[in-house]
PDB file of C-alpha atoms and ligand atoms in Angstrom:
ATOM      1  CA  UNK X 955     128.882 101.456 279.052  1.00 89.00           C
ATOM      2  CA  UNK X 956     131.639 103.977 278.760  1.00 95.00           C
ATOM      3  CA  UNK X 957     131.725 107.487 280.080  1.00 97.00           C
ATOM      4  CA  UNK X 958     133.222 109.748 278.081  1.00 97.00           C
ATOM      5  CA  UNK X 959     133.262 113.502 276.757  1.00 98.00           C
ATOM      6  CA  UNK X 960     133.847 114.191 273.019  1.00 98.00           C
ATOM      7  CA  UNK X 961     136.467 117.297 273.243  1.00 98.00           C
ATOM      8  CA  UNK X 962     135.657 117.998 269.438  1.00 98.00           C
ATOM      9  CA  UNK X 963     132.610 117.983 267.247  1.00 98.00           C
ATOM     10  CA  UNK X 964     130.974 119.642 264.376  1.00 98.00           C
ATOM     11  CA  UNK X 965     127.421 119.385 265.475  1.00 98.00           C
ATOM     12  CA  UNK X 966     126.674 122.718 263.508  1.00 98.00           C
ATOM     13  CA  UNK X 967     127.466 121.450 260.358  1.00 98.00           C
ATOM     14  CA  UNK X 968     124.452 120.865 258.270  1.00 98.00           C
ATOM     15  CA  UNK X 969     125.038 116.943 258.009  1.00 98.00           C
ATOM     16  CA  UNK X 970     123.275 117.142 261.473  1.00 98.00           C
ATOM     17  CA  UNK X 971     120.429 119.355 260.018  1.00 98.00           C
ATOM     18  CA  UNK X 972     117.834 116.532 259.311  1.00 98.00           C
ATOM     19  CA  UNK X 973     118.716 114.714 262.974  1.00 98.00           C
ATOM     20  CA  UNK X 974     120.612 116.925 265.193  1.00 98.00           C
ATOM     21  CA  UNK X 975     118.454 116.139 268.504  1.00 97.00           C
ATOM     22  CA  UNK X 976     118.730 112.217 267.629  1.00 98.00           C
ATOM     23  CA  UNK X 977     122.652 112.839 267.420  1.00 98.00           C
ATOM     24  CA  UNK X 978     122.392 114.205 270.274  1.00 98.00           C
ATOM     25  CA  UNK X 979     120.212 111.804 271.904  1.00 98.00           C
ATOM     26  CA  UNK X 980     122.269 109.002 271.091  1.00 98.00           C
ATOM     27  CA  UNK X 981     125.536 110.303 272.341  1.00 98.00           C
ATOM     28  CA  UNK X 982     123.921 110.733 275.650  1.00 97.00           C
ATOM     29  CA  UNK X 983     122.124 107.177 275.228  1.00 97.00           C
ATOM     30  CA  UNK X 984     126.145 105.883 274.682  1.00 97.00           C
ATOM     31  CA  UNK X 985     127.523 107.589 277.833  1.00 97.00           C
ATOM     32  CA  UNK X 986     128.446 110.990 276.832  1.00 98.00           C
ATOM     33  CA  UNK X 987     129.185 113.481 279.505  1.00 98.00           C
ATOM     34  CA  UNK X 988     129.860 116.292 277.715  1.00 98.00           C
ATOM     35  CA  UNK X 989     130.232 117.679 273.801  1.00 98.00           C
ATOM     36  CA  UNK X 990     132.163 120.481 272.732  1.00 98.00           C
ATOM     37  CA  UNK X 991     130.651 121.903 269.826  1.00 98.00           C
ATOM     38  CA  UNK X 992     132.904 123.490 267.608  1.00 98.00           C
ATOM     39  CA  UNK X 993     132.326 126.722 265.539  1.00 98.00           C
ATOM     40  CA  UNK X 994     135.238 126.753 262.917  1.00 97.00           C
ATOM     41  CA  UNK X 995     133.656 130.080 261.541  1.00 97.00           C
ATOM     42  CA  UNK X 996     131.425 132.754 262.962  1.00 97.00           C
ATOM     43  CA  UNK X 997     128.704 131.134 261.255  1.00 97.00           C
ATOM     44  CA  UNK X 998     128.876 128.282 262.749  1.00 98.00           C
ATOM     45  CA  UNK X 999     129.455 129.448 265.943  1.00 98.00           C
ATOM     46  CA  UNK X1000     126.644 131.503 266.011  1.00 98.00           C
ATOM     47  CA  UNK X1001     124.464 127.869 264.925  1.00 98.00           C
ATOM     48  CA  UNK X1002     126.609 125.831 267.492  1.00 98.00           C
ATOM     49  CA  UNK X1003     125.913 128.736 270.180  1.00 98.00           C
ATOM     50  CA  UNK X1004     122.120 127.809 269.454  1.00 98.00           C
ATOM     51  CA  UNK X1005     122.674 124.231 269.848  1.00 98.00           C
ATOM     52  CA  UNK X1006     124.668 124.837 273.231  1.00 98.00           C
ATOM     53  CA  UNK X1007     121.436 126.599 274.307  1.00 97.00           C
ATOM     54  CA  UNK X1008     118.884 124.224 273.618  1.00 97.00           C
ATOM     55  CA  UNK X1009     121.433 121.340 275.421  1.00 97.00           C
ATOM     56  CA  UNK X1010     122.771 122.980 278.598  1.00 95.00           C
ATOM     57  CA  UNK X1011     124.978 121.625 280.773  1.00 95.00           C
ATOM     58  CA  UNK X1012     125.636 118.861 278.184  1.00 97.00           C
ATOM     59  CA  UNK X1013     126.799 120.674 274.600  1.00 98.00           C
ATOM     60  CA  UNK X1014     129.229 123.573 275.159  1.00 98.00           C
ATOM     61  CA  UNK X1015     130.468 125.511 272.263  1.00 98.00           C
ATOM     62  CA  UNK X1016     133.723 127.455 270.850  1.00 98.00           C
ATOM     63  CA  UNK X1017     134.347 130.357 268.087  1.00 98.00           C
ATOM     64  CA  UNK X1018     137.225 130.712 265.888  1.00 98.00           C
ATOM     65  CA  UNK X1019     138.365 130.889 262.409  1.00 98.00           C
ATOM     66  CA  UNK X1020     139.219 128.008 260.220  1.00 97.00           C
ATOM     67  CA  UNK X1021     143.125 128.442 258.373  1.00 97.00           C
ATOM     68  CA  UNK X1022     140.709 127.067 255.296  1.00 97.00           C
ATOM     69  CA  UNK X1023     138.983 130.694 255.646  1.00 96.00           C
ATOM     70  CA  UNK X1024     142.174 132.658 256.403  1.00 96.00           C
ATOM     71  CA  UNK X1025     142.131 134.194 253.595  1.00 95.00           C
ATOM     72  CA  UNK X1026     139.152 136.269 254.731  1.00 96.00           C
ATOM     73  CA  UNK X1027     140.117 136.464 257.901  1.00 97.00           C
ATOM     74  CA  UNK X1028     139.557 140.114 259.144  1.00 97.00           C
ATOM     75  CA  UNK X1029     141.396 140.984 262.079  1.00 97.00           C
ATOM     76  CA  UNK X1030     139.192 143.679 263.514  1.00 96.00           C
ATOM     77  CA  UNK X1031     135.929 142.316 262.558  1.00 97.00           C
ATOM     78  CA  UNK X1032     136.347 138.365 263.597  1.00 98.00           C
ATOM     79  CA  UNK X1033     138.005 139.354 266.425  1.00 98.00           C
ATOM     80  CA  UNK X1034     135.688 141.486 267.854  1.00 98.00           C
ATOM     81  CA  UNK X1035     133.129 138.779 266.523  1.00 98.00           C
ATOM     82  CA  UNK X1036     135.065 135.935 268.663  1.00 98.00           C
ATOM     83  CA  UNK X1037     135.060 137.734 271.698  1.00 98.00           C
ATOM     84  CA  UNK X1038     131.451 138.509 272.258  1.00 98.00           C
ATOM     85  CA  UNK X1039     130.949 134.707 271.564  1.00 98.00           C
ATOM     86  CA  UNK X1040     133.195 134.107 274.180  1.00 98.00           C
ATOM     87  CA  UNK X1041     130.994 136.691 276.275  1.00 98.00           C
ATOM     88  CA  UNK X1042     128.211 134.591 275.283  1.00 98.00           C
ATOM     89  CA  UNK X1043     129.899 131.671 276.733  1.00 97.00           C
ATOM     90  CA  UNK X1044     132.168 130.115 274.330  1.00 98.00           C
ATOM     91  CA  UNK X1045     134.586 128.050 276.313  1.00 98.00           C
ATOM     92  CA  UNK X1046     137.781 128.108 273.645  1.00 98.00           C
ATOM     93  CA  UNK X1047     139.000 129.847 270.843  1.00 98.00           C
ATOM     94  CA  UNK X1048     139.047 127.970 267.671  1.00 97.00           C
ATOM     95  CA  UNK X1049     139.230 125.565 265.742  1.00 97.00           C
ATOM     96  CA  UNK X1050     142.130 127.772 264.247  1.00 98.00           C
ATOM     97  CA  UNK X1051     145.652 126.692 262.899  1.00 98.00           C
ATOM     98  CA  UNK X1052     147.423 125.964 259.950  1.00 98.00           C
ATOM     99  CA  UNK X1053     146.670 123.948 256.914  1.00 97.00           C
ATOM    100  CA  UNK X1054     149.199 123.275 254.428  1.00 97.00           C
ATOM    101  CA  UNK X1055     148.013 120.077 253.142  1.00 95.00           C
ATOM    102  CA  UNK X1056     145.023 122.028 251.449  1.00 95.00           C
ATOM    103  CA  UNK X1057     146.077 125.258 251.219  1.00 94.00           C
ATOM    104  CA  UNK X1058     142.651 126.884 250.494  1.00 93.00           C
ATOM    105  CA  UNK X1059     144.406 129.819 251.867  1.00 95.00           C
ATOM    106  CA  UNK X1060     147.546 131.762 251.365  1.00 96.00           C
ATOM    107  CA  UNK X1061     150.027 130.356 253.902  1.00 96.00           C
ATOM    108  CA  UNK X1062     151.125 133.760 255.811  1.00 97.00           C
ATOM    109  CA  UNK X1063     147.004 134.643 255.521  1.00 97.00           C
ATOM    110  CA  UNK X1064     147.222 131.684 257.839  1.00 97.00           C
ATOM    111  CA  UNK X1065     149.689 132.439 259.499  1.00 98.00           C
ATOM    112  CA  UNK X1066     148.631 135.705 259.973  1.00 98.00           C
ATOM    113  CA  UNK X1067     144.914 134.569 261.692  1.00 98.00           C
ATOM    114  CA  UNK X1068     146.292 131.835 263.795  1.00 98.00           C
ATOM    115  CA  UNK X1069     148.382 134.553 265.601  1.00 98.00           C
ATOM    116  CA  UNK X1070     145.782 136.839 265.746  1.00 98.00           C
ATOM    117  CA  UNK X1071     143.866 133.843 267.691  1.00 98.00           C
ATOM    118  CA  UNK X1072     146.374 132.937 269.676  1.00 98.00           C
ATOM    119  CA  UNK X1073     147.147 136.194 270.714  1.00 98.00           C
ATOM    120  CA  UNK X1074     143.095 136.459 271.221  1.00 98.00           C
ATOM    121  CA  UNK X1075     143.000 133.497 273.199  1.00 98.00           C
ATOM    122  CA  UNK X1076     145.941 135.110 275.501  1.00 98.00           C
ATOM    123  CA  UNK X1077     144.023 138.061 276.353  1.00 98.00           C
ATOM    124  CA  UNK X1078     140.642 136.359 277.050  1.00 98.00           C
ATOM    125  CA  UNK X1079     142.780 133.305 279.174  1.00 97.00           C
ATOM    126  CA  UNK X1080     140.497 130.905 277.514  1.00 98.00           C
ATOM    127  CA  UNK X1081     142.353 127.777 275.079  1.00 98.00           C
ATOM    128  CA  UNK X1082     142.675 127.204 271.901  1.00 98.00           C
ATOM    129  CA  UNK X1083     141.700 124.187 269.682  1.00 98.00           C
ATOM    130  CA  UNK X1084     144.625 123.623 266.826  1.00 98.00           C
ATOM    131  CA  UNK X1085     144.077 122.636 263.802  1.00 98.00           C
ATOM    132  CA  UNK X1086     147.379 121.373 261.831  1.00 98.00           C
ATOM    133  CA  UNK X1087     148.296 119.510 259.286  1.00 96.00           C
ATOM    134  CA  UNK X1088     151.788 119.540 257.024  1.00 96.00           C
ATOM    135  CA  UNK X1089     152.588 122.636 258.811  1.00 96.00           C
ATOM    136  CA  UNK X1090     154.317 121.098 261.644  1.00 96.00           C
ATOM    137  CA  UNK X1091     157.325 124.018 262.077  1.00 97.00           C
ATOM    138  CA  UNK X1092     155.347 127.540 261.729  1.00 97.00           C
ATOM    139  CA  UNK X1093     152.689 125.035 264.274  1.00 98.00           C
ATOM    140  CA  UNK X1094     155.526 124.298 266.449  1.00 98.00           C
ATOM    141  CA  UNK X1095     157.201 127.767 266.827  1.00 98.00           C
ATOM    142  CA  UNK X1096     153.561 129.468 267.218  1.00 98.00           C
ATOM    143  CA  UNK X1097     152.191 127.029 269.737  1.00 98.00           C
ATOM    144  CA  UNK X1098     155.305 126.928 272.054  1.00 98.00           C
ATOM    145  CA  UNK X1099     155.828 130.514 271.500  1.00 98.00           C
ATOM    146  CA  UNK X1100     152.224 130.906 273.296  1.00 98.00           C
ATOM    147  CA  UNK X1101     152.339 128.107 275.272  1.00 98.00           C
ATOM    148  CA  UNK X1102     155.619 130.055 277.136  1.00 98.00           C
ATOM    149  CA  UNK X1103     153.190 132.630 277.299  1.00 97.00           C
ATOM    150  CA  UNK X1104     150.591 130.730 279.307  1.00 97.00           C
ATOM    151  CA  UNK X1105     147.972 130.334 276.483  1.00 98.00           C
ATOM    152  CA  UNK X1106     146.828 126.611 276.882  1.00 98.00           C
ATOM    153  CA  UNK X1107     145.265 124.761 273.799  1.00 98.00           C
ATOM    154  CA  UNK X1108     144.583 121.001 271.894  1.00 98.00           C
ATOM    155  CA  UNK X1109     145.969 119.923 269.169  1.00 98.00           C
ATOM    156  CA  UNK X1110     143.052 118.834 267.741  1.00 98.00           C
ATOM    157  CA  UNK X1111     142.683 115.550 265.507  1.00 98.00           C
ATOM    158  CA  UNK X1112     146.230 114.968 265.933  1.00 98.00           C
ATOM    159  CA  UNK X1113     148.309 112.650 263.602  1.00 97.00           C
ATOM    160  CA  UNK X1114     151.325 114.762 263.180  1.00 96.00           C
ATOM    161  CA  UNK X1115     155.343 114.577 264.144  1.00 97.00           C
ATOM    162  CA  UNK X1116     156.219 113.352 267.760  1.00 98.00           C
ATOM    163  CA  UNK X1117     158.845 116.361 267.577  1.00 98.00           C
ATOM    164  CA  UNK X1118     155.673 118.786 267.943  1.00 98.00           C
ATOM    165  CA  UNK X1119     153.723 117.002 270.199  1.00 98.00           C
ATOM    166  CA  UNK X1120     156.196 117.014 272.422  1.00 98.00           C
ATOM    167  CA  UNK X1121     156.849 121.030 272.181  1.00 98.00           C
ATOM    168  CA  UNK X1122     152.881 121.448 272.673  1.00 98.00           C
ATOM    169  CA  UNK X1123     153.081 118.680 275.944  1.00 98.00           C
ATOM    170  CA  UNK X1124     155.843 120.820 276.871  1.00 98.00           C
ATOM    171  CA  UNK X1125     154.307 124.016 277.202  1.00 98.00           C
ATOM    172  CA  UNK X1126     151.037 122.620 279.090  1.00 98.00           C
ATOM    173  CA  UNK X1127     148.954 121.799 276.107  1.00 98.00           C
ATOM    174  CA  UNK X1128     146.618 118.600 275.726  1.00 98.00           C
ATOM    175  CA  UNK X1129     146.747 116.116 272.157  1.00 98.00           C
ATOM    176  CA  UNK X1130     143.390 114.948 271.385  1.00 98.00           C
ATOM    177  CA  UNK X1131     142.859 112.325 268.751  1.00 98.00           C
ATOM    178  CA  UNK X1132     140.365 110.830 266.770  1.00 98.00           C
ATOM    179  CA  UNK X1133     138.823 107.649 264.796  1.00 97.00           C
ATOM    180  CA  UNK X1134     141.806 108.015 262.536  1.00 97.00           C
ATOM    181  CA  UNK X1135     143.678 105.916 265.435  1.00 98.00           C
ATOM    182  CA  UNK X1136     141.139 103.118 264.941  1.00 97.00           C
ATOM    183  CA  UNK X1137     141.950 102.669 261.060  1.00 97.00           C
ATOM    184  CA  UNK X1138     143.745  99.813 259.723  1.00 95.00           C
ATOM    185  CA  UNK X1139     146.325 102.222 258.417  1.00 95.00           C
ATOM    186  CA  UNK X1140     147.294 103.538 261.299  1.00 97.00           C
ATOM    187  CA  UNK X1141     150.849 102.516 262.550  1.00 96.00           C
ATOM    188  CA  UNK X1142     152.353 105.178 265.117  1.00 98.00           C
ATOM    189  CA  UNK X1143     150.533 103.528 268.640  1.00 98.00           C
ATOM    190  CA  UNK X1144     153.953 105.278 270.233  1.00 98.00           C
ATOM    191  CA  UNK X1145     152.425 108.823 269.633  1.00 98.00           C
ATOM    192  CA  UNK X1146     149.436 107.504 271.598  1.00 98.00           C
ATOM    193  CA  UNK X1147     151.518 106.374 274.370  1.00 98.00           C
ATOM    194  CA  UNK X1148     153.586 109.564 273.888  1.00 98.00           C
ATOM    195  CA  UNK X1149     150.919 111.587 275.901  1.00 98.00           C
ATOM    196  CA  UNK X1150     150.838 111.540 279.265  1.00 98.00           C
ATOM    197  CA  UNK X1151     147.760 110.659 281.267  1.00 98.00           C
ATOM    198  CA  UNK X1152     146.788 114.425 282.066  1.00 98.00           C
ATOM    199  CA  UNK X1153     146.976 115.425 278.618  1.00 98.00           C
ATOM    200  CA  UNK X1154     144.889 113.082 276.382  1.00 98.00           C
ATOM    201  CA  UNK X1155     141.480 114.070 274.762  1.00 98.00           C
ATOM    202  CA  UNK X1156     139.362 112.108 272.476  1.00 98.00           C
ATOM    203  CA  UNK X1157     137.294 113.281 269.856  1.00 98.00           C
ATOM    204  CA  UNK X1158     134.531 112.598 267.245  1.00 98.00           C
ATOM    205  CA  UNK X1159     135.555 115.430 264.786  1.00 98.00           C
ATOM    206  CA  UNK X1160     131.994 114.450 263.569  1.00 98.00           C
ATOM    207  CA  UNK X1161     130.827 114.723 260.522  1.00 98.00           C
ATOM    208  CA  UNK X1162     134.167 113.216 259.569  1.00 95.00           C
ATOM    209  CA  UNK X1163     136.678 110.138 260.132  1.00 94.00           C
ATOM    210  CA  UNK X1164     133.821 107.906 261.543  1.00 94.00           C
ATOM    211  CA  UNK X1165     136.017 105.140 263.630  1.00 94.00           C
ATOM    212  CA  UNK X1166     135.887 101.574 262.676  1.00 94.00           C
ATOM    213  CA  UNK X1167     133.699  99.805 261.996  1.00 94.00           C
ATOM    214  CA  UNK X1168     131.341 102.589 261.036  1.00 94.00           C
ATOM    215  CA  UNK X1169     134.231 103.645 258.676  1.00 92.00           C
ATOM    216  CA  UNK X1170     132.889 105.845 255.706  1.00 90.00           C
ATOM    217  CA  UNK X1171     129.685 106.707 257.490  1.00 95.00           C
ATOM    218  CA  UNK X1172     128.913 110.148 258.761  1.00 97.00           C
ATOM    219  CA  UNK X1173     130.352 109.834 261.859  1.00 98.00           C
ATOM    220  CA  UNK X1174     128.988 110.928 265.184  1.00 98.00           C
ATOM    221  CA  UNK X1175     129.573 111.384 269.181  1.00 98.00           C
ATOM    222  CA  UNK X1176     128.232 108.514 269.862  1.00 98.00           C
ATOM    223  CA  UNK X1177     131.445 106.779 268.446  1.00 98.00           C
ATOM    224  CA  UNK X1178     134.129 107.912 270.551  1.00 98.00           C
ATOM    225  CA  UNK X1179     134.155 104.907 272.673  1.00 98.00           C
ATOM    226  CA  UNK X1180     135.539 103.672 269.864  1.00 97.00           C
ATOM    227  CA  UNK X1181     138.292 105.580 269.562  1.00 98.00           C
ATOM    228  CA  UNK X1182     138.694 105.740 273.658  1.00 98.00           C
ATOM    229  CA  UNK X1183     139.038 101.656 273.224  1.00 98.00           C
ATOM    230  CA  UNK X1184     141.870 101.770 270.522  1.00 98.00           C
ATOM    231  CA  UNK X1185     143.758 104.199 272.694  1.00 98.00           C
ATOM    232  CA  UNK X1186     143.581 102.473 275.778  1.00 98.00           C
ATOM    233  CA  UNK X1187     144.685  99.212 273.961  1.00 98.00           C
ATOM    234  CA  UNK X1188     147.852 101.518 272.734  1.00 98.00           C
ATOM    235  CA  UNK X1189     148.288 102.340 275.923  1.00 98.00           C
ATOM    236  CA  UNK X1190     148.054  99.096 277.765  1.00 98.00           C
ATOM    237  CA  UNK X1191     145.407 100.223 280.388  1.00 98.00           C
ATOM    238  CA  UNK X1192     141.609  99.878 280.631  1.00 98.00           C
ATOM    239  CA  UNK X1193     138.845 101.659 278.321  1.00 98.00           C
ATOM    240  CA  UNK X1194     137.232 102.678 281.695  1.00 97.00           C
ATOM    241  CA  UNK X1195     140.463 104.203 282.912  1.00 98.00           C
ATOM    242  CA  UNK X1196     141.468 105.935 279.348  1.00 98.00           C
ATOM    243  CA  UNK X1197     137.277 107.170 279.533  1.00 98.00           C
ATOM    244  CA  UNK X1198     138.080 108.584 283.106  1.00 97.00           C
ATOM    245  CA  UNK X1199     141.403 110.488 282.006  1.00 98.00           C
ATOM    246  CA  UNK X1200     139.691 112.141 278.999  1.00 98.00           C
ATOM    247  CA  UNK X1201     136.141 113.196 281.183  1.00 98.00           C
ATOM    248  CA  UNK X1202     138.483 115.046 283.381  1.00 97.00           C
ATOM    249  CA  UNK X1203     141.171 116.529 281.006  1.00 98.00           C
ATOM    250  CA  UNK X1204     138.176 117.731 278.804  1.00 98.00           C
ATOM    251  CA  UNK X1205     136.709 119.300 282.491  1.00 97.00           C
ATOM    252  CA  UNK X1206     140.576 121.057 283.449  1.00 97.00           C
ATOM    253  CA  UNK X1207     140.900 122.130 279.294  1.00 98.00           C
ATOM    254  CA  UNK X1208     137.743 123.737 278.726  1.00 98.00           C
ATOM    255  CA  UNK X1209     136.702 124.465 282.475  1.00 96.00           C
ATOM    256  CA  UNK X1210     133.622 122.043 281.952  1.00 95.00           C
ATOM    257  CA  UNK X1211     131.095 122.098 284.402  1.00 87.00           C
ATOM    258  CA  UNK X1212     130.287 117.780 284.537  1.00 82.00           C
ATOM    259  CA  UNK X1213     128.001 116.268 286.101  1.00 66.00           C
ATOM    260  CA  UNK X1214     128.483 112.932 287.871  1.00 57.00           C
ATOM    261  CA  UNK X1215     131.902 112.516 286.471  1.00 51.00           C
ATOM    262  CA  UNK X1216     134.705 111.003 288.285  1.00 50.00           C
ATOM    263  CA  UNK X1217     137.671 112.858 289.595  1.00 46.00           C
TER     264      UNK X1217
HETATM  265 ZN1   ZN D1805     140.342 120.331 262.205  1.00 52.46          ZN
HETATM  266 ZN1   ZN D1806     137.260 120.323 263.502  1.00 52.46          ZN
END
């Protein structure tokens, strides 16, 4: 069985409402170390602060704003809203970013919020989980921009330009992907080996992009082995050695406190 730690999960998302604990469950049950729970709007990180509760030590949690929710993005309330999660014991900022596949919001609303969280993230020293997708220059400028600044973050779910990977890697920042890597589809296995060791996460992004075989499914942590797998094939090195890098990137990004992992 492979350790590993899934950097990015939706566990508050009411797909998990009928089964949560059983999710749960079976992500420890497949060798999970560690989930990070992640609140892409105060809602849910008020329901994913709950769920970090009842699961110490094994579910931690983060608070941010969605660019799909920009639009009501309030500075002065979400901030203030963010932070006393973070008091509470959220261990990043986010997911926030840019979205301009979608555009549910108005692209300098997103804009807008994203450097509000960034700037959030600064002052609080914790990281920040990116969410970004068509947007690759405003992402790029913003996250190295920050990044010079010391603010340290993922991009989350990542399937974008090497050009901006490399500007994140640059600046200290960690590329986490997801089951997307296991589709038939997928082509760029350089990106994968474009990370270096220090700097790869893996991720559910449950509810979505279940990896194969359990394509189409909901998806959960219990999965991410599969995605740790396809990387380490990319990468020409073993699934336990791609599971080790990812335990203890996830501990360094997100100041995890693991139990029993490796160093
Ligand atoms: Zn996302
Ligand atoms: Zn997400």
């Amino acid at each position: 069985m492979l350790a590993f730690v899934d950097s990015h999960t939706h566990l508050a998302d009411p797909a998990f409402d009928a089964d949560r604990d059983d999710v749960i469950a079976r992500a420890r049950d497949a060798g999970a170390l560690a989930l990070v729970c992640i609140g892409e709007s105060l809602a849910a990180a008020e329901r994913a602060r709950a769920i970090a509760v009842r699961h110490p030590g094994f579910v931690s949690f983060t608070a941010g704003v969605h660019p799909h929710d920009a639009d009501t993005f309030d500075a002065e309330r979400d901030l203030a809203a963010i932070r006393a999660e973070v008091a509470a014991g959220a261990v990043a900022v986010g997911e926030c970013g840019l979205d301009y596949h979608y555009d549910h919001s108005p692209r300098d609303r997103q804009i807008a919020a994203f450097e509000a969280q960034l700037d959030l993230a600064y002052d609080l020293e914790r990281p920040v989980v990116v969410h970004t997708r068509e947007a690759a220059d405003d992402t790029l400028s913003l996250v190295y921009e920050a990044g010079k600044r010391g603010v340290v973050g993922v991009l989350h779910c990542y399937t974008g330009s090497h050009d901006l990977a490399r500007a994140a890697l640059d600046v200290g920042w960690y590329v986490s992907f997801s089951g997307i890597v296991t589709f038939k589809r997928w082509t760029d296995d350089e990106l994968l080996r474009l990370v270096p060791d220090d700097r790869l996460l893996a991720e559910s992004d449950a509810p979505y992009l279940a990896p194969t075989p359990h394509r189409g499914k909901r998806n959960e942590p219990a999965w991410v082995p599969r995605t740790v797998e396809r990387l380490a094939q990319a990468r020409a090195a073993t699934a336990e050695h791609v599971a080790a890098l990812v335990i203890d990137n996830a501990r360094r990004c997100f100041g995890l406190a693991i139990a029993g992992a490796p160093r």
